[in-house]
Amino acid sequence: MEAGIPVMGHLGLTPQSVHALGGYRVQGRDEATAERLKQDAQALADAGAFAIVLELIPAPLASRITKSLAIPTIGIGAGPACDGQVLVLHDLLGLNDRFNAKFVKRYATLAQDVREAVELFAAEVREGRYPGPEHSF
């Protein structure tokens, strides 16, 4: 923080550590882990983080953490009590139709449309129909 670089913390499931955490599992279900997450959140706030992402933690724990902090929390699979919400764009748009976490709400189902568009593009390139004169300078 001394360098003037804004820092947002991230607790719960951290995708870069998914294998160390035992896979895509809810974090903080037991009291010891829940207490550690709450302490880590306070430590991040004390260190100067401007906000904290709470990912894949039980909603009651996210609520307790949110109420205990003076900085906002952003939830992803952490229930409605966080100050804000985020979803991965690919999940929101339904671009990945092979995986659907419980907390994901798809607002569109675009995976098939994308596959068809890519197949059409590839076919037109192979057939020499794209790019045509209208797409060239």
Coordinates of N, CA and C in Angstrom, one line a residue, residues 82-127:
C82 N -22.8 -10.1 1.0 CA -21.6 -9.3 0.6 C -22.0 -8.0 0.1
D83 N -21.1 -7.0 0.1 CA -21.4 -5.7 -0.4 C -21.6 -5.6 -1.9
G84 N -21.1 -6.5 -2.6 CA -21.2 -6.6 -4.1 C -21.1 -8.0 -4.5
Q85 N -21.4 -8.3 -5.8 CA -21.4 -9.6 -6.4 C -20.6 -9.6 -7.7
V86 N -20.0 -10.7 -8.0 CA -19.3 -10.9 -9.3 C -19.5 -12.3 -9.8
L87 N -19.5 -12.5 -11.1 CA -19.5 -13.8 -11.7 C -18.5 -13.7 -12.8
V88 N -17.9 -14.9 -13.1 CA -17.0 -15.0 -14.3 C -17.9 -14.8 -15.5
L89 N -17.4 -13.9 -16.4 CA -18.2 -13.6 -17.6 C -18.6 -14.9 -18.4
H90 N -17.6 -15.8 -18.6 CA -17.9 -17.0 -19.3 C -19.0 -17.8 -18.7
D91 N -19.1 -17.8 -17.3 CA -20.2 -18.5 -16.6 C -21.5 -17.8 -16.8
L92 N -21.5 -16.5 -16.6 CA -22.7 -15.6 -16.8 C -23.3 -15.8 -18.2
L93 N -22.4 -15.9 -19.2 CA -22.9 -16.0 -20.6 C -23.2 -17.4 -21.0
G94 N -22.9 -18.4 -20.2 CA -23.1 -19.8 -20.6 C -22.2 -20.2 -21.7
L95 N -20.9 -19.7 -21.6 CA -19.9 -20.1 -22.7 C -19.3 -21.5 -22.3
N96 N -19.4 -21.9 -21.1 CA -18.9 -23.2 -20.7 C -20.1 -24.0 -20.3
D97 N -20.6 -24.9 -21.1 CA -21.7 -25.7 -20.8 C -21.4 -27.0 -20.2
R98 N -20.1 -27.2 -19.9 CA -19.7 -28.5 -19.4 C -19.5 -28.4 -17.8
F99 N -19.5 -27.3 -17.3 CA -19.3 -27.1 -15.9 C -20.3 -26.0 -15.4
N100 N -20.9 -26.3 -14.2 CA -21.9 -25.3 -13.7 C -21.8 -25.4 -12.2
A101 N -21.1 -24.5 -11.5 CA -21.1 -24.5 -10.1 C -22.5 -24.1 -9.5
K102 N -22.8 -24.5 -8.3 CA -24.1 -24.2 -7.7 C -24.4 -22.7 -7.7
F103 N -23.4 -21.9 -7.4 CA -23.6 -20.5 -7.3 C -23.7 -19.7 -8.6
V104 N -23.5 -20.4 -9.7 CA -23.5 -19.7 -11.0 C -24.9 -19.7 -11.5
K105 N -25.3 -18.5 -11.9 CA -26.6 -18.3 -12.6 C -26.2 -17.9 -14.1
R106 N -26.7 -18.7 -15.0 CA -26.4 -18.4 -16.4 C -27.5 -17.4 -16.9
Y107 N -27.1 -16.3 -17.5 CA -28.0 -15.4 -18.0 C -28.2 -15.5 -19.5
A108 N -27.4 -16.4 -20.1 CA -27.5 -16.7 -21.5 C -26.9 -18.1 -21.7
T109 N -27.1 -18.7 -22.8 CA -26.6 -20.0 -23.1 C -25.9 -19.9 -24.5
L110 N -24.7 -19.4 -24.5 CA -24.0 -19.1 -25.8 C -23.0 -20.1 -26.2
A111 N -22.8 -21.2 -25.5 CA -21.7 -22.1 -25.8 C -22.0 -22.7 -27.2
Q112 N -23.2 -23.1 -27.5 CA -23.5 -23.7 -28.8 C -23.3 -22.7 -30.0
D113 N -23.8 -21.5 -29.7 CA -23.6 -20.4 -30.7 C -22.2 -20.1 -31.0
V114 N -21.3 -20.1 -30.0 CA -19.9 -19.9 -30.2 C -19.3 -21.0 -30.9
R115 N -19.6 -22.3 -30.6 CA -19.0 -23.4 -31.3 C -19.4 -23.3 -32.8
E116 N -20.7 -23.0 -33.1 CA -21.1 -23.0 -34.5 C -20.4 -21.8 -35.2
A117 N -20.2 -20.7 -34.5 CA -19.6 -19.5 -35.2 C -18.1 -19.9 -35.5
V118 N -17.4 -20.5 -34.6 CA -16.0 -20.9 -34.8 C -15.9 -22.0 -35.9
E119 N -16.9 -22.9 -35.9 CA -16.9 -23.9 -37.0 C -17.1 -23.3 -38.4
L120 N -18.0 -22.3 -38.4 CA -18.3 -21.6 -39.7 C -17.1 -20.8 -40.1
F121 N -16.5 -20.1 -39.2 CA -15.3 -19.3 -39.5 C -14.2 -20.2 -40.1
A122 N -13.9 -21.4 -39.4 CA -12.9 -22.3 -39.8 C -13.2 -22.8 -41.2
A123 N -14.4 -23.2 -41.5 CA -14.8 -23.7 -42.8 C -14.6 -22.7 -43.9
E124 N -15.0 -21.4 -43.6 CA -14.9 -20.4 -44.6 C -13.4 -20.1 -44.9
V125 N -12.6 -20.1 -43.9 CA -11.1 -19.9 -44.1 C -10.6 -21.1 -44.9
R126 N -10.9 -22.3 -44.6 CA -10.4 -23.5 -45.3 C -10.9 -23.4 -46.8
E127 N -12.1 -23.0 -47.0 CA -12.7 -22.9 -48.4 C -12.3 -21.7 -49.1

